Amino acid sequence: MSSQILQQLSGPLSNDQVEIIRTAVGDLSVEQTQWLSGYLAGLAAARQGEAGTQGAAFGAREEVAEQPQITVLFGSQTGNASGVASALYGQLEADGFQVKLEDMADYNPRNLKKEQYIALVVSTQGEGDPPDDALAFHEFLFSRKAPKLENLKFSVMGLGDSSYEQFCQTAKEFDERLAELGGERTHSRIDADVDYSGEQKQWIEQWQSVAEQLQKTVARPKLSVVGGADVAQPQWSKFQPFTAEVINSICITGRGSGKNIQHVEISLEESGLHYQPGDALGVWPQNNTDLVDEVLQLTALDGDANVQVDDAETTLRDALTNQRELTQVSKKFLEQLATDNEQLQQLLEGDRKDLIAFMQNTQVVELLALVSRDWQPQQLVDQLPGITPRLYSIASSTDAVDEEVHLTVGLVADERDGQVRFGAASRFLADISEGDSVRVFVEHNRHFKLPENGDTPIIMVGPGTGVAPFRSFMQQRDANGDSGDNWLLFGNPHFHTDFLYQTDWQGWHKSGLLTRIDLAFSRDQKDKIYVQDRMAENAADLYQWLQNGAHFYVCGDQKNMAKAVDETLHQIVAEQSGQGDDYAADYLKQLKRDGRYQRDVY
């Protein structure tokens, strides 16, 4: 269809030019095509000549002074900060303002001294650490190389999780440092929790106001392409998810396993959604019916009562099922209940670590059981945070499964006071059956990707469900016919019950695609063995692979596993190189800068 439209609208283009464009845009996604459309419109606006084509119309130009450019700069680990930045960029771009979008991983920080306006959004990882994409930028900004920024105006938005002690720490550091270097805030920093839709809207509106002050009259042409009804494609995204059908859901842990891990297959047919190995699938969960009933019972409320959510009317039951978070506790909700409970008040005023531990191990129903209160339906809905999607590393390649996407989902379950409490999304996905529907979107992660050169060796460390993206890596390398060596380090409690995708790995190893596999089943012997132990046992080989240009990947738990793997890798480099800790630290930093040390951790 795009080729037909291009032929119809070719206008002043030569046949050679048409062919070049057709080749260039042939495999672009809908999102990329829309971005390119905006870029071309901006390019046309910058040129003084008249521009017009058959079937495409440009708005008239008004002569105005050149508008300062706004740079939207983001540092993202899971894609949330990238999404916020893209939303701001898209809105300002659509409004006709001069704006560019920059990933901190690709941005040259020496250009800071040339910037006039920066809108910076960044997430915080673990115990207050910058996301991997922002490490180099963070290091530069806090070094002696950082320039004076007296001409810079900026504002910062932080994304984080208030259940962690260092909430939005990276954003706080960037905000303070930019001001120290002479920058002037356009607005105060915004710190956003897990449900950040309100803060995102506020931040965008603030920057729209800044942009409007910079240029009252926009001299930007509006481009509209005249074509059939099928020219416009739906843009599925986090806040406009695609309703997909579940094809299959099976448990892939054996009988007697202490883990319930599901392999879920979802159809993306007719969605237009595309993904690559390393990307994640966002899933909007529904709260379990039993959990919703328990909330209604504890509050003595009627599930059929009408309530307002985001200016739309619905029932209380629907709001609790689809739109409100019930398995995670917000600090705001705690503060509201603490007015009627001395224990909660002491908790809020006491050691923050105790508060965080309480929030991470308590659900809404447990608080409702603790604090007796006369609730009104709207009051309850207003106090609970909005439900948020969960991201799952994709365990498939489209070259192997066509218009499907596969997930590896571990059921989150914790028994407290004789009652098992489940994670919202993991239980939702564990309970779904063939033919059920699930709302999804693709979260692209261009910093967790296979090497462009298929001859490059890779080392994959993925215990438990962290093995998911490496299944997609192998499917892709198999489909490509890549010749690069592949080494997997996988761990779980027991060989007989917890060897996820065992037949896949054995098949790839037999065929020679999987060059090497080292397993760490922690409870199959007296002394526990983990993936970092296997790394240490094979230190010489691992270092030699790195010296031969291997890319090193880690996926899984950030707090314990990923930290231990990083420390072990540091030790291996220090010892095998014979040059000590300082050399190892610089070595790993360079691996990250070169995109050869990539992590997908949570």
Tab-separated table of N, CA, C and O in Angstrom, residues 461 463 530-533 535-536 552 554 557-572 588 597 599 601:
chain	number	residue	atom	x	y	z
A	461	VAL	N	23.851	-14.684	30.714
A	461	VAL	CA	23.656	-15.102	32.104
A	461	VAL	C	22.192	-14.838	32.450
A	461	VAL	O	21.767	-13.688	32.566
A	463	PRO	N	19.536	-16.760	35.006
A	463	PRO	CA	18.903	-17.752	35.885
A	463	PRO	C	17.396	-17.542	35.985
A	463	PRO	O	16.896	-16.433	35.801
A	530	TYR	N	25.440	-21.065	42.364
A	530	TYR	CA	24.708	-20.075	41.574
A	530	TYR	C	25.495	-19.756	40.296
A	530	TYR	O	26.647	-20.181	40.136
A	531	VAL	N	24.871	-18.994	39.411
A	531	VAL	CA	25.522	-18.697	38.126
A	531	VAL	C	26.849	-17.969	38.319
A	531	VAL	O	27.805	-18.210	37.558
A	532	GLN	N	26.949	-17.121	39.322
A	532	GLN	CA	28.211	-16.420	39.541
A	532	GLN	C	29.322	-17.383	39.967
A	532	GLN	O	30.510	-17.141	39.691
A	533	ASP	N	28.930	-18.497	40.620
A	533	ASP	CA	29.923	-19.513	40.971
A	533	ASP	C	30.448	-20.205	39.719
A	533	ASP	O	31.649	-20.500	39.606
A	535	MET	N	30.590	-18.833	36.795
A	535	MET	CA	31.460	-17.849	36.155
A	535	MET	C	32.861	-17.916	36.744
A	535	MET	O	33.861	-17.936	36.008
A	536	ALA	N	32.951	-17.953	38.058
A	536	ALA	CA	34.251	-17.972	38.732
A	536	ALA	C	35.023	-19.244	38.407
A	536	ALA	O	36.252	-19.222	38.228
A	552	PHE	N	28.473	-9.445	26.621
A	552	PHE	CA	28.077	-10.078	27.887
A	552	PHE	C	26.696	-9.567	28.279
A	552	PHE	O	26.486	-8.361	28.396
A	554	VAL	N	23.145	-9.957	30.878
A	554	VAL	CA	22.595	-10.424	32.152
A	554	VAL	C	21.111	-10.086	32.182
A	554	VAL	O	20.717	-8.953	31.870
A	557	ASP	N	16.988	-10.879	38.311
A	557	ASP	CA	16.901	-10.118	39.559
A	557	ASP	C	18.058	-9.137	39.714
A	557	ASP	O	19.235	-9.524	39.655
A	558	GLN	N	17.711	-7.871	39.912
A	558	GLN	CA	18.730	-6.836	40.014
A	558	GLN	C	19.372	-6.779	41.391
A	558	GLN	O	20.592	-6.631	41.514
A	559	LYS	N	18.572	-6.951	42.427
A	559	LYS	CA	19.046	-6.701	43.787
A	559	LYS	C	20.124	-7.695	44.218
A	559	LYS	O	21.119	-7.312	44.857
A	560	ASN	N	19.954	-8.965	43.881
A	560	ASN	CA	20.891	-9.986	44.341
A	560	ASN	C	21.729	-10.558	43.200
A	560	ASN	O	22.945	-10.411	43.173
A	561	MET	N	21.067	-11.231	42.239
A	561	MET	CA	21.794	-11.925	41.187
A	561	MET	C	22.661	-10.993	40.361
A	561	MET	O	23.871	-11.214	40.205
A	562	ALA	N	22.056	-9.951	39.779
A	562	ALA	CA	22.806	-9.070	38.879
A	562	ALA	C	23.968	-8.393	39.604
A	562	ALA	O	25.045	-8.201	39.024
A	563	LYS	N	23.756	-8.052	40.858
A	563	LYS	CA	24.829	-7.437	41.643
A	563	LYS	C	25.968	-8.424	41.857
A	563	LYS	O	27.153	-8.078	41.713
A	564	ALA	N	25.621	-9.676	42.181
A	564	ALA	CA	26.645	-10.695	42.403
A	564	ALA	C	27.391	-11.011	41.108
A	564	ALA	O	28.618	-11.214	41.115
A	565	VAL	N	26.670	-11.054	39.982
A	565	VAL	CA	27.312	-11.314	38.693
A	565	VAL	C	28.290	-10.197	38.350
A	565	VAL	O	29.403	-10.445	37.877
A	566	ASP	N	27.892	-8.957	38.597
A	566	ASP	CA	28.760	-7.820	38.301
A	566	ASP	C	30.029	-7.871	39.153
A	566	ASP	O	31.138	-7.622	38.649
A	567	GLU	N	29.874	-8.185	40.426
A	567	GLU	CA	31.041	-8.268	41.309
A	567	GLU	C	31.969	-9.394	40.878
A	567	GLU	O	33.203	-9.243	40.902
A	568	THR	N	31.387	-10.528	40.473
A	568	THR	CA	32.205	-11.656	40.029
A	568	THR	C	32.929	-11.332	38.728
A	568	THR	O	34.109	-11.673	38.549
A	569	LEU	N	32.241	-10.659	37.810
A	569	LEU	CA	32.860	-10.271	36.550
A	569	LEU	C	34.028	-9.322	36.796
A	569	LEU	O	35.093	-9.440	36.170
A	570	HIS	N	33.824	-8.386	37.720
A	570	HIS	CA	34.903	-7.458	38.091
A	570	HIS	C	36.110	-8.240	38.613
A	570	HIS	O	37.263	-7.977	38.221
A	571	GLN	N	35.859	-9.197	39.501
A	571	GLN	CA	36.939	-9.992	40.086
A	571	GLN	C	37.663	-10.807	39.013
A	571	GLN	O	38.898	-10.911	39.023
A	572	ILE	N	36.905	-11.383	38.072
A	572	ILE	CA	37.510	-12.184	37.005
A	572	ILE	C	38.449	-11.333	36.157
A	572	ILE	O	39.588	-11.739	35.865
A	588	LEU	N	35.179	-2.735	32.668
A	588	LEU	CA	33.726	-2.945	32.629
A	588	LEU	C	32.999	-1.690	32.160
A	588	LEU	O	31.994	-1.781	31.433
A	597	TYR	N	28.359	-4.886	27.343
A	597	TYR	CA	27.881	-5.361	28.645
A	597	TYR	C	26.478	-4.793	28.803
A	597	TYR	O	26.304	-3.621	29.102
A	599	ARG	N	22.394	-5.213	30.278
A	599	ARG	CA	21.607	-5.826	31.341
A	599	ARG	C	20.121	-5.531	31.151
A	599	ARG	O	19.738	-4.429	30.780
A	601	VAL	N	17.490	-6.003	33.857
A	601	VAL	CA	17.313	-6.417	35.250
A	601	VAL	C	16.118	-5.707	35.865
A	601	VAL	O	15.712	-4.631	35.440
